[in-house]
Short mmCIF file of C-alpha atoms in Angstrom, two decimals:
data_model
loop_
_atom_site.label_atom_id
_atom_site.label_comp_id
_atom_site.label_asym_id
_atom_site.label_seq_id
_atom_site.Cartn_x
_atom_site.Cartn_y
_atom_site.Cartn_z
CA MET L 1 -3.77 -19.37 7.86
CA LYS L 2 -4.15 -19.09 4.09
CA TRP L 3 -7.92 -18.76 4.00
CA ASP L 4 -8.89 -22.11 5.58
CA GLU L 5 -5.36 -23.51 5.77
CA VAL L 6 -4.95 -23.46 1.98
CA ASN L 7 -4.94 -20.70 -0.55
CA PHE L 8 -8.62 -20.03 -1.23
CA ASN L 9 -7.79 -17.91 -4.23
CA MET L 10 -5.69 -20.67 -5.75
CA ILE L 11 -8.42 -23.31 -5.40
CA PHE L 12 -11.06 -20.95 -6.76
CA LEU L 13 -8.88 -20.15 -9.77
CA GLN L 14 -8.14 -23.82 -10.40
CA LEU L 15 -11.83 -24.70 -10.36
CA THR L 16 -12.59 -21.76 -12.63
CA ILE L 17 -9.96 -22.87 -15.12
CA ILE L 18 -11.12 -26.49 -15.08
CA LEU L 19 -14.76 -25.43 -15.51
CA GLY L 20 -13.64 -23.22 -18.36
CA TYR L 21 -12.32 -26.26 -20.19
CA LEU L 22 -15.82 -27.73 -20.16
CA ILE L 23 -17.59 -24.53 -21.22
CA THR L 24 -15.33 -22.87 -23.75
CA GLU L 25 -12.25 -23.34 -25.85
CA SER L 26 -11.01 -19.90 -24.89
CA LYS L 27 -8.79 -21.26 -22.12
CA PRO L 28 -6.20 -18.45 -21.89
CA THR L 29 -8.82 -15.96 -20.68
CA ARG L 30 -9.33 -18.06 -17.56
CA TRP L 31 -5.82 -17.19 -16.36
CA THR L 32 -6.71 -13.52 -16.21
CA GLY L 33 -8.39 -14.39 -12.91
CA LEU L 34 -4.98 -13.97 -11.33
CA ASN L 35 -5.27 -10.23 -11.96
CA LEU L 36 -1.64 -9.55 -11.06
CA PRO L 37 1.07 -7.55 -12.82
CA GLU L 38 2.89 -9.99 -15.07
CA GLU L 39 6.17 -9.23 -13.30
CA HIS L 40 4.59 -10.62 -10.11
CA ILE L 41 3.49 -13.95 -11.60
CA PRO L 42 6.71 -15.92 -10.91
CA TYR L 43 6.66 -14.77 -7.27
CA TYR L 44 3.04 -15.83 -6.92
CA PHE L 45 3.78 -19.18 -8.55
CA ASN L 46 6.63 -19.78 -6.13
CA ASN L 47 4.18 -19.48 -3.22
CA ASN L 48 1.44 -21.48 -4.97
CA LYS L 49 3.16 -24.62 -6.23
CA GLN L 50 -0.03 -26.42 -7.29
CA LEU L 51 -1.10 -23.52 -9.48
CA LYS L 52 2.39 -23.38 -10.96
CA LYS L 53 2.13 -27.11 -11.77
CA LEU L 54 -1.31 -26.60 -13.34
CA CYS L 55 0.07 -23.85 -15.58
CA ASN L 56 2.99 -26.02 -16.59
CA GLU L 57 0.59 -28.76 -17.67
CA ASP L 58 -1.77 -26.41 -19.51
CA ASP L 59 -0.65 -25.69 -23.08
CA GLN L 60 -2.80 -22.57 -23.11
CA CYS L 61 -1.42 -21.03 -19.92
CA PRO L 62 0.09 -17.66 -20.92
CA TYR L 63 2.56 -17.77 -18.02
CA LYS L 64 4.37 -21.00 -18.85
CA LYS L 65 7.69 -19.16 -19.17
CA TYR L 66 7.52 -18.49 -15.42
CA THR L 67 7.04 -22.08 -14.32
CA SER L 68 10.78 -22.80 -14.40
CA THR L 69 11.85 -19.71 -12.45
CA GLN L 70 12.56 -19.52 -8.72
CA LYS L 71 11.60 -15.95 -7.86
CA CYS L 72 10.73 -15.01 -4.27
CA TRP L 73 9.78 -11.83 -2.43
CA GLY L 74 12.27 -12.32 0.37
CA TYR L 75 10.15 -13.52 3.30
CA GLU L 76 9.92 -17.11 2.06
CA LYS L 77 12.10 -19.81 3.60
CA ASN L 78 15.35 -20.38 1.69
CA CYS L 79 14.79 -17.30 -0.49
CA ARG L 80 18.13 -16.23 -1.94
CA GLU L 81 18.89 -12.54 -2.44
CA VAL L 82 19.61 -13.18 -6.11
CA ASP L 83 16.05 -14.47 -6.57
CA ARG L 84 14.33 -11.39 -5.11
CA MET L 85 12.68 -8.69 -7.20
CA SER L 86 15.43 -6.30 -6.12
CA MET L 87 17.63 -5.35 -3.21
CA PRO L 88 17.94 -1.83 -1.79
CA SER L 89 20.99 0.26 -2.58
CA CYS L 90 22.87 2.05 0.20
CA PRO L 91 25.39 4.35 -1.51
CA GLU L 92 25.40 7.02 1.21
CA ASP L 93 26.51 7.16 4.82
CA SER L 94 24.19 5.78 7.52
CA ARG L 95 25.09 8.58 9.98
CA ALA L 96 26.07 6.14 12.72
CA TRP L 97 22.84 4.12 12.46
CA ALA L 98 24.80 1.03 11.42
CA LYS L 99 28.38 -0.10 11.93
CA THR L 100 28.87 -1.68 8.49
CA LYS L 101 27.42 -1.26 5.01
CA ALA L 102 25.90 -4.75 5.30
CA ASP L 103 24.20 -3.77 8.58
CA GLN L 104 22.88 -0.60 6.94
CA LEU L 105 21.34 -2.53 4.05
CA THR L 106 19.83 -5.19 6.33
CA MET L 107 18.34 -2.52 8.58
CA PHE L 108 16.72 -0.72 5.63
CA TRP L 109 15.38 -4.00 4.25
CA LYS L 110 13.77 -4.87 7.58
CA GLN L 111 12.39 -1.36 8.11
CA GLY L 112 10.71 -0.76 4.77
CA ASP L 113 11.06 -3.75 2.44
CA PHE L 114 9.84 -7.33 2.45
CA GLY L 115 12.13 -7.85 5.41
CA TYR L 116 9.41 -6.10 7.39
CA VAL L 117 6.93 -8.79 6.32
CA SER L 118 9.51 -11.45 7.16
CA GLU L 119 9.92 -10.05 10.68
CA ARG L 120 6.17 -10.00 11.26
CA LYS L 121 5.71 -13.53 9.91
CA SER L 122 8.37 -14.79 12.32
CA GLU L 123 6.33 -13.34 15.21
CA LEU L 124 3.10 -15.23 14.45
CA MET L 125 1.91 -17.19 17.46
CA ASP L 126 -1.10 -19.38 18.22
CA LEU L 127 -3.38 -17.75 20.77
CA CYS L 128 -6.40 -20.02 20.32
CA GLN L 129 -5.73 -23.42 18.77
CA PRO L 130 -8.27 -25.74 17.09
CA GLN L 131 -8.75 -29.11 18.75
CA SER L 132 -10.74 -30.76 15.99
CA LYS L 133 -11.20 -30.35 12.26
CA GLY L 134 -13.40 -27.35 11.52
CA ASP L 135 -12.67 -25.62 14.82
CA SER L 136 -11.80 -21.94 15.18
CA SER L 137 -8.31 -20.47 15.47
CA LEU L 138 -6.57 -17.20 16.31
CA ARG L 139 -3.00 -16.34 15.41
CA CYS L 140 -1.39 -12.93 15.95
CA THR L 141 1.97 -11.26 15.65
CA LYS L 142 3.66 -9.64 18.62
CA TYR L 143 1.49 -6.99 20.31
CA ALA L 144 -1.46 -8.15 18.17
CA ARG L 145 -0.46 -5.77 15.38
CA TYR L 146 -1.79 -8.31 12.88
CA CYS L 147 -4.09 -11.30 13.46
CA GLU L 148 -5.49 -14.20 11.44
CA VAL L 149 -8.76 -15.85 12.39
CA LYS L 150 -10.81 -18.83 11.35
CA ASN L 151 -14.47 -19.39 12.25
CA LEU L 152 -14.76 -16.17 14.25
CA TYR L 153 -17.87 -15.25 16.25
CA ILE L 154 -18.63 -11.65 17.27
CA ASP L 155 -21.70 -10.41 19.13
CA PHE L 156 -22.10 -6.67 18.45
CA LYS L 157 -24.94 -6.13 20.94
CA ASN L 158 -22.91 -3.52 22.84
CA LEU L 159 -21.63 -1.64 19.77
CA ARG L 160 -24.50 0.89 19.92
CA SER L 161 -22.77 3.00 17.27
CA GLU L 162 -25.67 5.45 17.00
CA LYS L 163 -24.79 6.81 20.45
CA PHE L 164 -21.09 7.47 19.87
CA SER L 165 -18.84 9.61 17.69
CA GLU L 166 -15.64 7.96 18.97
CA LYS L 167 -14.22 5.85 16.16
CA PHE L 168 -12.07 3.44 18.14
CA ARG L 169 -13.81 2.60 21.42
CA GLU L 170 -12.02 -0.16 23.30
CA ASN L 171 -14.75 -1.48 25.58
CA ILE L 172 -17.41 -2.86 23.25
CA PHE L 173 -16.94 -6.57 24.09
CA SER L 174 -17.57 -8.58 27.25
CA LYS L 175 -16.72 -12.21 27.93
CA GLY L 176 -18.34 -14.56 25.42
CA GLU L 177 -18.98 -11.86 22.80
CA ILE L 178 -15.87 -12.50 20.66
CA GLY L 179 -14.12 -15.81 20.15
CA GLY L 180 -14.37 -19.27 18.68
CA LYS L 181 -14.31 -22.97 19.45
CA CYS L 182 -10.61 -23.44 20.23
CA LYS L 183 -8.18 -23.81 23.14
CA MET L 184 -7.33 -20.35 24.46
CA ASP L 185 -3.94 -19.27 25.79
CA ARG L 186 -5.00 -16.25 27.86
CA ARG L 187 -1.56 -15.73 29.39
CA LYS L 188 0.09 -15.40 25.99
CA LEU L 189 -2.64 -13.04 24.80
CA ALA L 190 -2.23 -10.81 27.88
CA GLU L 191 1.49 -10.52 27.14
CA GLN L 192 0.67 -8.69 23.88
CA SER L 193 -0.93 -5.64 25.54
CA MET L 194 2.03 -3.22 25.42
CA HIS L 195 0.98 -1.48 22.16
CA LYS L 196 -2.70 -1.21 23.00
CA SER L 197 -3.81 1.83 20.98
CA ALA L 198 -6.35 2.62 18.27
CA LEU L 199 -4.15 2.60 15.16
CA GLN L 200 -1.20 0.63 16.55
CA SER L 201 -2.67 -2.69 17.60
CA TRP L 202 -5.73 -4.97 17.64
CA TYR L 203 -5.19 -5.87 21.28
CA ALA L 204 -8.18 -3.80 22.47
CA GLU L 205 -10.43 -5.81 20.12
CA MET L 206 -8.80 -9.17 20.96
CA GLU L 207 -8.53 -8.63 24.72
CA GLN L 208 -11.85 -10.41 25.39
CA PHE L 209 -11.34 -13.14 22.77
CA ASP L 210 -12.26 -16.43 24.43
CA ALA L 211 -12.98 -20.10 23.85
CA LEU L 212 -16.68 -20.72 23.16
CA ASP L 213 -18.74 -23.86 23.67
CA PHE L 214 -20.13 -23.78 20.12
CA ASN L 215 -18.59 -23.70 16.68
CA PRO L 216 -19.36 -20.53 14.68
CA SER L 217 -18.99 -22.52 11.46
CA LYS L 218 -22.32 -24.22 12.23
CA LYS L 219 -24.03 -20.80 11.78
CA LYS L 220 -26.97 -21.55 14.06
CA ASN L 221 -25.80 -18.83 16.48
CA CYS L 222 -25.26 -16.25 13.71
CA ASP L 223 -27.56 -13.52 12.44
CA ILE L 224 -25.12 -12.86 9.58
CA SER L 225 -22.49 -15.22 8.17
CA TYR L 226 -19.61 -14.48 5.81
CA ASP L 227 -18.16 -17.38 3.86
CA LYS L 228 -15.86 -15.17 1.81
CA PRO L 229 -12.60 -14.04 3.47
CA VAL L 230 -12.74 -10.74 5.33
CA ILE L 231 -10.10 -8.08 5.96
CA PHE L 232 -10.67 -5.91 9.03
CA ILE L 233 -9.02 -2.50 8.90
CA LYS L 234 -8.97 0.62 11.08
CA LEU L 235 -8.45 3.56 8.75
CA ASP L 236 -6.33 6.64 9.33
CA ALA L 237 -7.49 9.66 7.30
CA GLY L 238 -9.28 9.28 3.98
CA VAL L 239 -9.09 12.98 3.11
CA ASN L 240 -5.28 13.02 3.14
CA MET L 241 -3.44 10.94 0.57
CA TYR L 242 -0.27 10.57 2.64
CA HIS L 243 -2.15 9.15 5.62
CA HIS L 244 -4.68 7.11 3.64
CA PHE L 245 -1.98 5.33 1.67
CA CYS L 246 -0.51 4.21 4.97
CA ASP L 247 -3.74 2.20 5.14
CA PHE L 248 -3.35 0.78 1.65
CA ILE L 249 0.34 -0.16 1.91
CA ASN L 250 -0.40 -1.98 5.18
CA ILE L 251 -3.29 -3.88 3.62
CA TYR L 252 -0.97 -4.91 0.78
CA ALA L 253 1.73 -6.03 3.23
CA SER L 254 -0.95 -7.98 5.13
CA GLN L 255 -1.91 -9.80 1.94
CA HIS L 256 1.69 -10.94 1.70
CA MET L 257 1.40 -12.17 5.29
CA ASN L 258 -1.22 -14.73 4.26
CA ASN L 259 -0.44 -15.08 0.55
CA SER L 260 -3.84 -14.13 -0.81
CA PHE L 261 -4.49 -11.39 -3.37
CA SER L 262 -8.02 -12.23 -4.42
CA THR L 263 -10.54 -9.40 -4.78
CA ASP L 264 -13.37 -11.84 -4.03
CA ILE L 265 -13.22 -10.76 -0.40
CA HIS L 266 -14.97 -8.32 1.94
CA ILE L 267 -13.33 -5.42 3.74
CA VAL L 268 -14.80 -4.29 7.07
CA MET L 269 -13.97 -0.81 8.33
CA TRP L 270 -13.60 -1.11 12.10
CA ASP L 271 -15.20 2.16 13.19
CA THR L 272 -17.25 2.12 16.39
CA SER L 273 -19.00 5.43 15.66
CA TYR L 274 -22.15 6.34 13.74
CA THR L 275 -20.26 8.75 11.47
CA GLY L 276 -19.37 8.06 7.87
CA TYR L 277 -15.87 8.04 6.48
CA GLY L 278 -14.77 10.77 4.08
CA ASP L 279 -12.67 9.11 1.40
CA PHE L 280 -11.21 11.09 -1.51
CA PHE L 281 -9.41 8.00 -2.80
CA SER L 282 -12.19 5.41 -2.64
CA ASP L 283 -11.40 4.10 -6.14
CA THR L 284 -8.28 2.51 -4.64
CA TRP L 285 -10.45 -0.07 -2.85
CA LYS L 286 -11.01 -1.66 -6.26
CA ALA L 287 -7.42 -2.86 -6.06
CA PHE L 288 -8.37 -4.98 -3.05
CA THR L 289 -12.06 -5.94 -3.22
CA ASP L 290 -14.91 -6.37 -5.69
CA TYR L 291 -17.45 -5.21 -3.10
CA PRO L 292 -18.32 -2.01 -1.23
CA VAL L 293 -16.44 -1.49 2.03
CA ILE L 294 -18.61 -2.53 5.01
CA HIS L 295 -18.96 -0.16 7.95
CA LEU L 296 -18.98 -1.76 11.40
CA LYS L 297 -22.24 -0.01 12.27
CA ASP L 298 -23.97 -2.33 9.75
CA PHE L 299 -23.48 -5.10 12.36
CA ASP L 300 -24.98 -3.11 15.24
CA GLY L 301 -26.89 -5.44 17.60
CA LYS L 302 -26.19 -8.53 15.47
CA LYS L 303 -24.28 -11.77 15.99
CA VAL L 304 -21.90 -12.17 13.06
CA CYS L 305 -19.77 -15.16 12.04
CA PHE L 306 -16.77 -15.02 9.74
CA LYS L 307 -15.35 -18.15 8.15
CA SER L 308 -11.89 -16.66 7.73
CA GLY L 309 -10.24 -13.29 7.91
CA MET L 310 -7.37 -11.14 8.98
CA PHE L 311 -6.98 -8.02 11.08
CA SER L 312 -4.67 -5.93 8.93
CA LEU L 313 -1.44 -4.22 9.86
CA LEU L 314 -2.27 -0.65 10.86
CA ALA L 315 -1.29 2.84 9.77
CA ARG L 316 0.35 4.16 12.95
CA MET L 317 2.11 1.16 14.43
CA ARG L 318 5.37 1.81 16.22
CA SER L 319 8.13 1.40 13.64
CA GLY L 320 5.43 0.54 11.10
CA LEU L 321 4.80 1.36 7.44
CA TYR L 322 5.24 4.21 6.80
CA TYR L 323 3.99 6.99 9.07
CA ASN L 324 6.76 8.17 11.43
CA MET L 325 8.73 5.01 10.71
CA PRO L 326 12.44 4.98 11.56
CA LEU L 327 14.39 4.78 8.33
CA VAL L 328 18.14 4.44 8.20
CA PRO L 329 19.73 7.17 6.04
CA GLY L 330 21.65 6.52 2.86
CA CYS L 331 19.51 3.74 1.33
CA TYR L 332 17.07 3.71 -1.60
CA GLY L 333 14.61 1.42 -3.33
CA THR L 334 12.43 -1.28 -1.77
CA SER L 335 10.76 -4.03 -3.75
CA LEU L 336 7.78 -3.86 -1.34
CA PHE L 337 6.87 -0.29 -2.28
CA ARG L 338 7.66 -0.88 -5.95
CA ALA L 339 5.44 -3.98 -5.98
CA PHE L 340 2.66 -2.07 -4.18
CA SER L 341 2.81 0.66 -6.81
CA GLN L 342 2.67 -1.89 -9.63
CA HIS L 343 -0.18 -3.77 -7.94
CA VAL L 344 -2.41 -0.71 -7.53
CA LEU L 345 -1.67 0.62 -11.02
CA HIS L 346 -2.43 -2.78 -12.56
CA ARG L 347 -5.68 -3.26 -10.64
CA LEU L 348 -6.88 0.26 -11.54
CA ASP L 349 -5.89 -0.24 -15.20
CA VAL L 350 -3.31 2.56 -15.28
CA GLU L 351 -0.80 2.06 -18.09
CA GLN L 352 2.53 3.65 -18.90
CA THR L 353 2.30 5.27 -22.37
CA GLY L 354 5.77 6.79 -22.52
CA PRO L 355 8.54 7.63 -22.62
CA LEU L 356 8.26 10.24 -25.35
CA LYS L 357 10.73 9.97 -28.18
CA SER L 358 12.41 13.34 -27.77
CA LYS L 359 10.83 15.08 -24.78
CA ILE L 360 10.78 14.80 -21.00
CA ARG L 361 7.29 14.87 -19.46
CA ILE L 362 7.00 17.33 -16.56
CA THR L 363 3.93 17.61 -14.33
CA LEU L 364 3.60 20.56 -11.96
CA LEU L 365 1.08 20.10 -9.17
CA SER L 366 -0.77 23.37 -8.61
CA ARG L 367 -2.45 23.89 -5.23
CA SER L 368 -5.96 25.29 -4.90
CA THR L 369 -5.45 25.67 -1.15
CA LYS L 370 -4.72 28.91 0.67
CA TYR L 371 -1.12 28.11 1.53
CA ARG L 372 2.01 26.65 -0.09
CA LYS L 373 1.29 28.05 -3.53
CA PHE L 374 3.80 28.98 -6.21
CA LEU L 375 3.54 32.78 -6.25
CA ASN L 376 5.27 32.96 -9.63
CA GLN L 377 3.82 29.74 -11.10
CA GLU L 378 3.12 31.21 -14.55
CA GLU L 379 6.71 32.43 -14.82
CA LEU L 380 8.10 29.02 -13.85
CA VAL L 381 5.81 27.18 -16.26
CA SER L 382 6.66 29.59 -19.07
CA ALA L 383 10.37 29.02 -18.47
CA MET L 384 9.94 25.23 -18.67
CA LYS L 385 7.79 25.43 -21.78
CA SER L 386 10.38 27.62 -23.49
CA VAL L 387 12.70 24.62 -23.48
CA GLY L 388 11.72 22.60 -26.53
CA GLU L 389 12.62 19.27 -24.99
CA TYR L 390 10.08 19.55 -22.14
CA GLU L 391 6.38 18.69 -22.35
CA VAL L 392 4.83 20.56 -19.40
CA ASN L 393 1.48 19.79 -17.82
CA VAL L 394 -0.01 21.82 -14.93
CA VAL L 395 -2.56 19.91 -12.84
CA ASP L 396 -4.76 20.53 -9.82
CA TYR L 397 -5.56 17.16 -8.25
CA ASN L 398 -8.86 18.30 -6.79
CA TRP L 399 -10.87 15.17 -6.01
CA ARG L 400 -14.12 16.86 -7.08
CA THR L 401 -12.97 17.59 -10.62
CA PHE L 402 -10.11 15.14 -11.22
CA LYS L 403 -10.97 11.47 -10.63
CA PHE L 404 -8.31 9.59 -8.72
CA PRO L 405 -7.55 6.94 -11.39
CA ASP L 406 -7.03 9.81 -13.84
CA GLN L 407 -4.71 11.46 -11.34
CA LEU L 408 -2.69 8.25 -11.24
CA ARG L 409 -2.54 8.13 -15.04
CA SER L 410 -1.22 11.68 -15.06
CA THR L 411 1.40 10.94 -12.40
CA HIS L 412 2.50 7.57 -13.76
CA ASN L 413 3.04 9.17 -17.16
CA SER L 414 5.24 11.92 -15.76
CA ASP L 415 9.02 11.75 -15.82
CA ILE L 416 9.39 14.67 -13.40
CA PHE L 417 6.71 15.47 -10.82
CA ILE L 418 6.98 18.90 -9.17
CA GLY L 419 4.98 20.15 -6.21
CA MET L 420 5.10 22.04 -2.95
CA HIS L 421 5.21 20.19 0.36
CA GLY L 422 1.83 18.52 0.85
CA SER L 423 0.05 15.17 0.70
CA GLY L 424 -0.24 15.38 -3.09
CA LEU L 425 3.45 14.44 -3.24
CA THR L 426 2.38 10.94 -2.14
CA HIS L 427 1.82 10.55 -5.88
CA GLY L 428 5.57 9.97 -6.00
CA LEU L 429 4.75 6.36 -5.14
CA PHE L 430 3.30 5.98 -8.62
CA LEU L 431 6.03 7.54 -10.72
CA PRO L 432 7.80 5.24 -13.19
CA ASP L 433 11.08 3.73 -12.01
CA TRP L 434 13.03 6.50 -13.73
CA GLY L 435 10.90 9.29 -12.27
CA VAL L 436 12.01 12.29 -10.22
CA LEU L 437 10.01 13.71 -7.31
CA PHE L 438 10.91 17.41 -7.04
CA GLU L 439 9.53 18.83 -3.79
CA ALA L 440 9.98 22.47 -4.68
CA TYR L 441 10.24 23.44 -1.01
CA ASN L 442 9.91 21.10 1.98
CA CYS L 443 8.88 23.86 4.46
CA ASP L 444 11.41 22.51 6.99
CA ASP L 445 9.78 19.05 6.98
CA ALA L 446 12.85 17.51 5.42
CA ASN L 447 12.26 13.76 5.57
CA CYS L 448 8.57 13.18 4.90
CA TYR L 449 8.50 12.91 1.09
CA LYS L 450 12.21 12.29 0.79
CA ASP L 451 11.70 9.05 2.72
CA LEU L 452 8.67 8.14 0.63
CA ALA L 453 10.72 8.60 -2.55
CA ARG L 454 13.53 6.54 -1.02
CA LEU L 455 11.13 3.72 -0.22
CA ARG L 456 9.67 3.77 -3.73
CA GLY L 457 13.14 4.03 -5.28
CA VAL L 458 12.71 7.23 -7.31
CA LYS L 459 15.04 10.23 -7.22
CA TYR L 460 14.15 13.00 -4.80
CA MET L 461 15.05 16.68 -5.07
CA THR L 462 14.17 19.78 -3.07
CA TRP L 463 15.16 23.46 -3.05
CA GLU L 464 18.82 23.90 -2.19
CA ASN L 465 19.53 27.65 -2.07
CA ILE L 466 17.28 29.41 0.46
CA ASP L 467 18.73 32.78 -0.59
CA LYS L 468 16.95 32.32 -3.93
CA LEU L 469 13.56 31.65 -2.35
CA ASP L 470 11.10 34.40 -1.40
CA GLN L 471 8.64 33.73 1.40
CA GLU L 472 5.42 35.77 1.21
CA ASP L 473 5.27 36.34 5.00
CA GLU L 474 6.19 34.58 8.25
CA GLY L 475 3.25 32.18 7.98
CA HIS L 476 0.08 32.11 10.05
CA HIS L 477 -0.66 28.84 11.83
CA PRO L 478 -3.98 29.23 13.73
CA GLN L 479 -2.42 28.03 17.01
CA LEU L 480 1.36 28.07 16.62
CA GLY L 481 1.79 31.46 14.99
CA ALA L 482 4.60 31.89 12.44
CA HIS L 483 4.99 28.66 10.46
CA LYS L 484 6.58 27.89 7.09
CA LYS L 485 3.75 25.59 6.01
CA PHE L 486 1.21 28.41 6.28
CA THR L 487 2.45 30.82 3.66
CA ASN L 488 3.36 30.95 -0.06
CA TYR L 489 6.62 31.12 -2.02
CA ALA L 490 8.25 32.58 -5.11
CA PHE L 491 11.23 30.82 -6.69
CA ASP L 492 14.21 32.21 -8.55
CA VAL L 493 13.55 31.15 -12.13
CA ARG L 494 17.16 30.48 -13.10
CA GLU L 495 17.79 28.35 -10.02
CA PHE L 496 14.50 26.52 -10.56
CA MET L 497 15.46 25.72 -14.14
CA ARG L 498 18.91 24.52 -13.07
CA MET L 499 17.25 21.95 -10.85
CA VAL L 500 14.77 20.96 -13.55
CA HIS L 501 17.66 20.40 -15.98
CA ASN L 502 19.41 18.20 -13.38
CA ALA L 503 16.21 16.20 -12.95
CA ALA L 504 15.90 15.77 -16.72
CA ASP L 505 19.51 14.54 -16.92
CA HIS L 506 18.71 11.91 -14.30
CA VAL L 507 15.70 10.72 -16.31
CA ARG L 508 17.60 10.55 -19.63
CA ASN L 509 20.42 8.52 -18.10
CA HIS L 510 18.28 6.13 -16.08
CA PRO L 511 18.65 2.56 -17.43
CA SER L 512 14.90 1.88 -17.16
CA PHE L 513 14.08 5.01 -19.15
CA ILE L 514 16.60 4.13 -21.86
CA GLU L 515 15.30 0.57 -22.05
CA ALA L 516 11.64 1.64 -22.16
CA ARG L 517 12.25 4.28 -24.80
CA ASN L 518 14.34 1.96 -26.98
CA HIS L 519 11.72 -0.77 -26.70
CA LYS L 520 8.83 1.53 -27.52
CA TYR L 521 10.38 3.17 -30.55
CA SER L 522 12.01 0.05 -31.90
CA GLU L 523 8.49 -1.45 -31.87
CA ASP L 524 7.16 1.65 -33.65
CA THR L 525 9.83 1.21 -36.31
CA LYS L 526 8.82 -2.42 -36.79
CA ASP L 527 5.18 -1.36 -37.21
CA GLU L 528 6.16 1.20 -39.87
CA LEU L 529 8.09 -1.45 -41.76
#
């Protein structure tokens, strides 16, 4: 499904462009409806041939230079490696995960790159097939971890959200309360039950999906009807950036599953409780929809029909993206995570203003929490500022005082980002390609942010010499007792600066940094002339 068998976004854009010809001579502005990073345009064109043809025929299309390219993300049929945005690099040992270097690279690509999307696309199966034009349909991947629907009917009479605080109840539907007019394969659906769990699968919601004797597209059986596409999502934890961005990366991967990146869609939060959803990063929804997120309780007691939609990949799937995912050692850099970073930054209007001509930009993330603070933060900052080639910025990304888009601007315009172990290091996803994520101390959670940096393709560093680290006390976890995440730390200044200098050397020698700096200041020279 690509929103009613064709790309809804493409048709809408085409009609908008054609209408624009009749209304105004300012034709180039019509192409801004794509709202994609320019680097992504050739990939989008490759999957939307008619739009590519339209651009090629339009003298005012600003993307004509991309109509002769053959770029592909990697999940398309006959996509050559040379035509992909990038391929991971595997310079280090796989620690017996793979027999050969080629196996290691393929494994990493399938675990955390567009190979993951390719694997899921290959699993898509028809569970309820249309018999006539305009009928309903249901397609899902293995274990119903992702589903696509057309002309879906749901009766929420048994939701009764006001009576429950449980967010993911599994027994809200009976026979005839979810389904569509299509031929059902109940045996095949039952075979997908093995991952039945709140944040791992949609099987609990699809278990009662059945063939109905009426077509939801006729709307006569609906209290509410949605003609715009809908994304259904079960969210992890909106107060924790690490967990919440599992939600966002999976929504982005799901958009690649059906090749639609329009924001003229609705997002429905599948939450069977009456409670609200605390979300410190709600601005990020603007990267995916033009409308407020809909809570499931808004449908309580109503019969709702959806013309088209998808049930998104979820945050805690087995071997999913990216929470507790298996990740082969020794590999770095996925085009999926890089493209996700670019997509969010573009949609939230976050621009890269650097590099600076003669300085390295360092951001130190200060914590206003009780634990994992820098005990000698002022001393460390003073040492960095004493080096004339460093521009040092100390930030506290408190959601009450520091708006999230501004946080992203701060992070994206950092060359080195330093912080203690904590969800704020998820900002490493939004560093520039040459950036360094310096987790000052990982508190014995060695792989969490190292893996995130590997997926994004930025350099990762953490404290190396424990003898030069002072722990305030043994740590005081409320249940587990002594714990390294529940205390504070002081760092040897000389050792800290040694690592900062190494990070700065990486930045200076990174090809993307050199290219960006040369481009920026050669342009400045031209302006002066």
